[in-house]
XYZ file of C-alpha atoms in Angstrom:
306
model
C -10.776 -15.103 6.634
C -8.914 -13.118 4.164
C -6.843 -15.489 2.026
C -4.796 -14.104 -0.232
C -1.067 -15.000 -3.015
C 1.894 -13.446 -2.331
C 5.311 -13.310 -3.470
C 8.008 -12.378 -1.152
C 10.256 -8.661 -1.663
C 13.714 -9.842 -2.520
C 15.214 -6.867 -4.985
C 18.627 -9.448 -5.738
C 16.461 -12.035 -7.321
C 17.272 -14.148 -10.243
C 14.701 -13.755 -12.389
C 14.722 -9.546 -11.946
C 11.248 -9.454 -10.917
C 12.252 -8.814 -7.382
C 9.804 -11.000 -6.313
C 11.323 -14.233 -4.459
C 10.200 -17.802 -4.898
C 6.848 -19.718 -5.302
C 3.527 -18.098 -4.803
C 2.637 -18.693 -1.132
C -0.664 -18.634 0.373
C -1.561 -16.472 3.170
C -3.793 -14.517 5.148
C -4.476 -10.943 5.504
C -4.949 -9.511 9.286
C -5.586 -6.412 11.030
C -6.194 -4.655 7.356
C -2.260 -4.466 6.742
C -0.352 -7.552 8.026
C -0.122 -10.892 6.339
C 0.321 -14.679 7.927
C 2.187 -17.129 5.787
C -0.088 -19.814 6.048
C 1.972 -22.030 4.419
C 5.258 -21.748 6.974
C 2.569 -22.129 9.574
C 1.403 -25.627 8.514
C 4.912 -26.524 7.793
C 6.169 -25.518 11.504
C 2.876 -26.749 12.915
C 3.178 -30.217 10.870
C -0.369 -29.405 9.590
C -1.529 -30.926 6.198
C -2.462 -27.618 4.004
C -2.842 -27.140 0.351
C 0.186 -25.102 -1.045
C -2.177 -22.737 -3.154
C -5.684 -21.339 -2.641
C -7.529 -23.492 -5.432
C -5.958 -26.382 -3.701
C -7.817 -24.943 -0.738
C -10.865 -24.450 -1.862
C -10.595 -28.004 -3.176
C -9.653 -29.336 -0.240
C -13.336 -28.370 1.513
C -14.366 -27.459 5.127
C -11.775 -29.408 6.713
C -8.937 -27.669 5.321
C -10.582 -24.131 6.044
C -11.062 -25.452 9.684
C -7.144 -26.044 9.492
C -6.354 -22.681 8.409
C -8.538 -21.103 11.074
C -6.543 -23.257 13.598
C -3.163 -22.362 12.428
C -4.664 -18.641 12.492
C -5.612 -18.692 16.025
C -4.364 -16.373 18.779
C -1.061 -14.565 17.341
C 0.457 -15.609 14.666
C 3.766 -14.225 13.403
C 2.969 -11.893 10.213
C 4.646 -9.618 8.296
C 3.022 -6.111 7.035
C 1.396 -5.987 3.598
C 4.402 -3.775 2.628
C 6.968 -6.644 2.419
C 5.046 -8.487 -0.001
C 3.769 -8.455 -3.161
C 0.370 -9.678 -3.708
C -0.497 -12.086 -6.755
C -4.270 -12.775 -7.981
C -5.559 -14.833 -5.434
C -6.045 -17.558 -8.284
C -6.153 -18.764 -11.604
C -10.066 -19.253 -12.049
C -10.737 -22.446 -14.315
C -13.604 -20.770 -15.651
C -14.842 -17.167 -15.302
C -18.294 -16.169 -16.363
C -18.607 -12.272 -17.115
C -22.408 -10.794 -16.388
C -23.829 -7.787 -18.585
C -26.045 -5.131 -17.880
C -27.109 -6.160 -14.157
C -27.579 -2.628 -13.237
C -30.237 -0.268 -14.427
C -28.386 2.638 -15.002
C -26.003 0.443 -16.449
C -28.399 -0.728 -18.416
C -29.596 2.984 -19.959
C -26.162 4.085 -20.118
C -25.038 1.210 -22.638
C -28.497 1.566 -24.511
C -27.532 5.336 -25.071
C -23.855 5.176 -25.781
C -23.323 1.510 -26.244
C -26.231 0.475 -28.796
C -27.275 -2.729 -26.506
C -31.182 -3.095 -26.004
C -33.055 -0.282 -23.911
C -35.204 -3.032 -22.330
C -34.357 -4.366 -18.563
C -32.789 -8.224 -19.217
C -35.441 -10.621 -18.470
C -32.396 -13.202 -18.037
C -28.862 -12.797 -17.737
C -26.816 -11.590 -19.624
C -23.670 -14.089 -19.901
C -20.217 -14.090 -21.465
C -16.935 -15.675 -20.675
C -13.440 -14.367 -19.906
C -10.784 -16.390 -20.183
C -8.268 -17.666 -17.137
C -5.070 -15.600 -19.693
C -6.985 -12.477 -18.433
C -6.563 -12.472 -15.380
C -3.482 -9.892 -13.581
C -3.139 -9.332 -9.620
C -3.263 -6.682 -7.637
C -0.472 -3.856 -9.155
C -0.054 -5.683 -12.391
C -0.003 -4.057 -15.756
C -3.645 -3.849 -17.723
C -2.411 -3.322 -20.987
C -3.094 -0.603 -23.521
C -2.145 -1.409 -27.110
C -3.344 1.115 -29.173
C -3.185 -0.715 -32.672
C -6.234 -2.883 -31.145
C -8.378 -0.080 -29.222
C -8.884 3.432 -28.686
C -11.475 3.087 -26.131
C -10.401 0.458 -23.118
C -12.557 0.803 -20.118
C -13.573 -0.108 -16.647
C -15.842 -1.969 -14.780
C -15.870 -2.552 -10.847
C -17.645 -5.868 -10.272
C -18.050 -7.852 -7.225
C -16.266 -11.580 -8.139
C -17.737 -14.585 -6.514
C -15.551 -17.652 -5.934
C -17.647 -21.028 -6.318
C -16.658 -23.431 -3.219
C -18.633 -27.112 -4.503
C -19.417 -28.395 -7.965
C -22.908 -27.060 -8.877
C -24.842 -27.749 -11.068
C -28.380 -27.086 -11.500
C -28.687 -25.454 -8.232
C -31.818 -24.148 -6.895
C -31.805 -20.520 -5.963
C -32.452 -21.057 -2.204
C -29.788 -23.203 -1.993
C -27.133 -21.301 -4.016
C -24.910 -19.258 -2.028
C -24.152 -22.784 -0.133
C -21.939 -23.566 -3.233
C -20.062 -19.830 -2.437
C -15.931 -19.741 -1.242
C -15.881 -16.483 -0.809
C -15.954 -12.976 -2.448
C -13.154 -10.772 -4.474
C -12.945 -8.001 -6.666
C -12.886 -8.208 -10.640
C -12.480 -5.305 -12.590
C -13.972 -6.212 -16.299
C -11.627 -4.226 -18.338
C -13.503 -3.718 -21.792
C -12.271 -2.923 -25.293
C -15.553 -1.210 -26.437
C -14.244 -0.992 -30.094
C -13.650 -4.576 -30.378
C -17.010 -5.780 -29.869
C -17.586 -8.532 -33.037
C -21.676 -8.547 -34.458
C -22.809 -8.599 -30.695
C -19.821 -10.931 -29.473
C -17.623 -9.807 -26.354
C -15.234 -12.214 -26.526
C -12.258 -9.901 -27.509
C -13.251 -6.842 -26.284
C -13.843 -8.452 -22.327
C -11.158 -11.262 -23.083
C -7.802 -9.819 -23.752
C -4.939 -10.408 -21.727
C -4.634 -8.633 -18.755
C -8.193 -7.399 -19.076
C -9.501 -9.308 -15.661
C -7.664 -7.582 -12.788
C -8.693 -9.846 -9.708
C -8.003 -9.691 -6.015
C -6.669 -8.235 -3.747
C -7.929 -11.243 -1.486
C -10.868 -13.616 -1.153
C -12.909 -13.135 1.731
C -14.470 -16.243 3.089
C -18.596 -16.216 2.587
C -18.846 -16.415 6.220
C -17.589 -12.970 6.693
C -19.991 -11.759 3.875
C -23.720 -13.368 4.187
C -25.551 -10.608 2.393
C -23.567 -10.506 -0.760
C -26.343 -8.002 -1.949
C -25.434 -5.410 0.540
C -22.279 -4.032 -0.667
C -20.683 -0.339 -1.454
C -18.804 -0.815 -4.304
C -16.770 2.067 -6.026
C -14.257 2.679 -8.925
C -11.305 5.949 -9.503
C -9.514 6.874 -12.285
C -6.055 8.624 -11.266
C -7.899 9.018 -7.751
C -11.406 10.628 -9.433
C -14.397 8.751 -8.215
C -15.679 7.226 -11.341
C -18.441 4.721 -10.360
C -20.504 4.563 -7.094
C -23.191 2.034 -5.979
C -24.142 -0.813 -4.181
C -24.826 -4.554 -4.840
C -28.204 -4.170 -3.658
C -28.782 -2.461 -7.300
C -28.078 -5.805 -9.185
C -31.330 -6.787 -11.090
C -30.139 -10.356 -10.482
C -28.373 -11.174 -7.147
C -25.237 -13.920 -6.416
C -27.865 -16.432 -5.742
C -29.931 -16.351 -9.137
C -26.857 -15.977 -11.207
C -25.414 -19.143 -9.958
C -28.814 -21.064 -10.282
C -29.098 -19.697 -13.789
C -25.607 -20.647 -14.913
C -25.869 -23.915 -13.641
C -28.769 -24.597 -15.168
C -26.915 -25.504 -17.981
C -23.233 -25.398 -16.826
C -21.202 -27.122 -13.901
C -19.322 -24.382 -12.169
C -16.522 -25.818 -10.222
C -14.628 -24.785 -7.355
C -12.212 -21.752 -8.631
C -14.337 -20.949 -10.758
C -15.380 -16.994 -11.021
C -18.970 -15.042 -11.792
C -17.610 -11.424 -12.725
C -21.265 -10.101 -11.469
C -21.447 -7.239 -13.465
C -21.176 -3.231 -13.500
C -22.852 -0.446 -12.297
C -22.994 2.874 -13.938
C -20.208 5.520 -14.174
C -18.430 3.722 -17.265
C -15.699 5.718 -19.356
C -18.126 4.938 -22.422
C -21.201 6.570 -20.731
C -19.535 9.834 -19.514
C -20.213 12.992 -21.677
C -17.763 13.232 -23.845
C -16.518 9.512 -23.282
C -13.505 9.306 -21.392
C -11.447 5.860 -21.474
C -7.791 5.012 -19.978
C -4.659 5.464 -21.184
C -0.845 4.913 -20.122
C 0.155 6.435 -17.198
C -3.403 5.801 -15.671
C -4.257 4.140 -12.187
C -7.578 2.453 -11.777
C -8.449 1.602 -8.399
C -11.705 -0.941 -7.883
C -13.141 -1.011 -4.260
C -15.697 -3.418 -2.739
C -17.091 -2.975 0.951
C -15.561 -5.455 3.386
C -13.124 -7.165 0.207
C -10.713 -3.863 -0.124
C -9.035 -2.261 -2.874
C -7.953 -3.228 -6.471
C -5.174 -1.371 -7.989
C -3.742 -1.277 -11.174
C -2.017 0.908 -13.696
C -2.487 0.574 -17.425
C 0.946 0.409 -19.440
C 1.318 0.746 -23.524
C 1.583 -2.572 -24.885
C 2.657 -1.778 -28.352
């Protein structure tokens, strides 16, 4: 499945955003059409979490419900009439750095970060303030960087509690799979910390959906791609990680519970603004666009914030 947030189009709303109500969950189908999943529990009588976290709470037997109420034809509505949200609001996500090699020599050239390969990975956090949906605003303020970049990362959502979690058994404790793009402030990196420069609001674009693991079992053979105003930026696959979805979660619960909701931000490949000759990094006006094989596309302009 394809679960996804959505708001509904209603330009006469209250609040101006011309987005009506509650966040509703749903499904995406047939690339471009969207089932309410909620108004399909409430006409069938079904029991359904309201949101996706609740949902990925909730465990197999509410995914077995939502397959149910998804069954044969379903009314939907095309992805047109809606507006997507971020799927959810991850209680914890956990960035990873320099899990590509020619990541890894770019930033060592341009970035000043060790030349060596990582023996370990390399963690940081981002917090859940970060996050912004598909078409929201990543925000450009100018008085705190000159040099805000981009990183298309593949996003895994944790499904179980884990915690010290062998590696064989890891990608049991996986939801799904989404799309995070780890916006960076390069110039506000503090004696080695990332906090601020990966942490900033709006600076963890996520979505547009979550695609169930089932529909993804090699999370380690995956296109993944980035543009810039429509210019192809980055290009690679998840094959190229030096540590896969299954050793990052056994290493990060080796010391720390991930939860269901939670996020691992699984790092870049190559083709950042910071390692392009002369550096190029966004500004207003600019759409970034963040594409993962079999997950979709992640849009988002970047707006001045001052």
């Amino acid at each position: 499945m394809h679960l996804l947030t959505f708001r509904t189009h209603d330009a006469g709303h209250a609040d101006g955003t011309g987005h009506a109500g509650t966040p509703r969950l749903g499904a995406r189908l047939d690339g471009d059409r969207v089932a309410d999943l909620t108004a399909l529990a409430t006409a069938a009588g079904a029991q359904l979490p309201p949101d996706l976290l609740g949902l990925i709470r909730a465990g197999e037997p509410a995914l077995a419900t939502a397959r149910e109420l998804l069954a044969g034809d379903p009314p939907t509505r095309p992805l047109t009439e809606v507006a997507l949200c971020a799927p959810l609001r991850p209680g914890k996500i956990v960035g990873v750095g320099l899990n590509y090699v020619e990541h890894v020599a770019e930033s060592h050239r341009t970035l000043d970060t060790d030349r060596e390969l990582p023996d370990r990975p390399v963690l940081f956090d981002k917090p859940s303030t970060a996050v912004t949906g598909p078409g929201g605003p990543i925000l450009h303020n100018a008085d705190l960087t000159k040099q805000l970049d981009w990183e298309c990362e593949l996003a895994v959502v944790i499904g179980a509690p884990a915690f010290r979690v062998a590696e064989a058994d890891a990608l049991r404790y996986v939801f799904g799979y989404s799309i995070v793009n780890d916006i960076s402030a390069r110039d506000q990196r503090r004696s080695g910390q990332w906090f601020f420069s990966k942490g900033q609001d709006s600076y963890a674009p996520f979505g547009p959906v979550v695609v169930t693991a089932d529909e993804i079992p090699d999370p380690q053979r995956l296109d993944l791609s980035l543009k810039v105003n429509g210019e192809l930026r980055q290009d690679s696959n998840t094959r190229h990680m030096l540590f896969g979805v299954a050793r990052l979660i056994a290493d990060i619960s080796s010391g720390v519970t991930l939860e269901p909701g939670d996020v691992i931000a699984t790092g870049s490949p190559s083709g950042v603004g910071a390692g392009m000759v002369p550096p190029q990094f966004l500004q207003p006006g600019d759409v970034v666009e963040a594409t993962v094989e079999r997950i979709g596309t992640l849009a988002n302009p970047v707006i001045d914030a001052r």
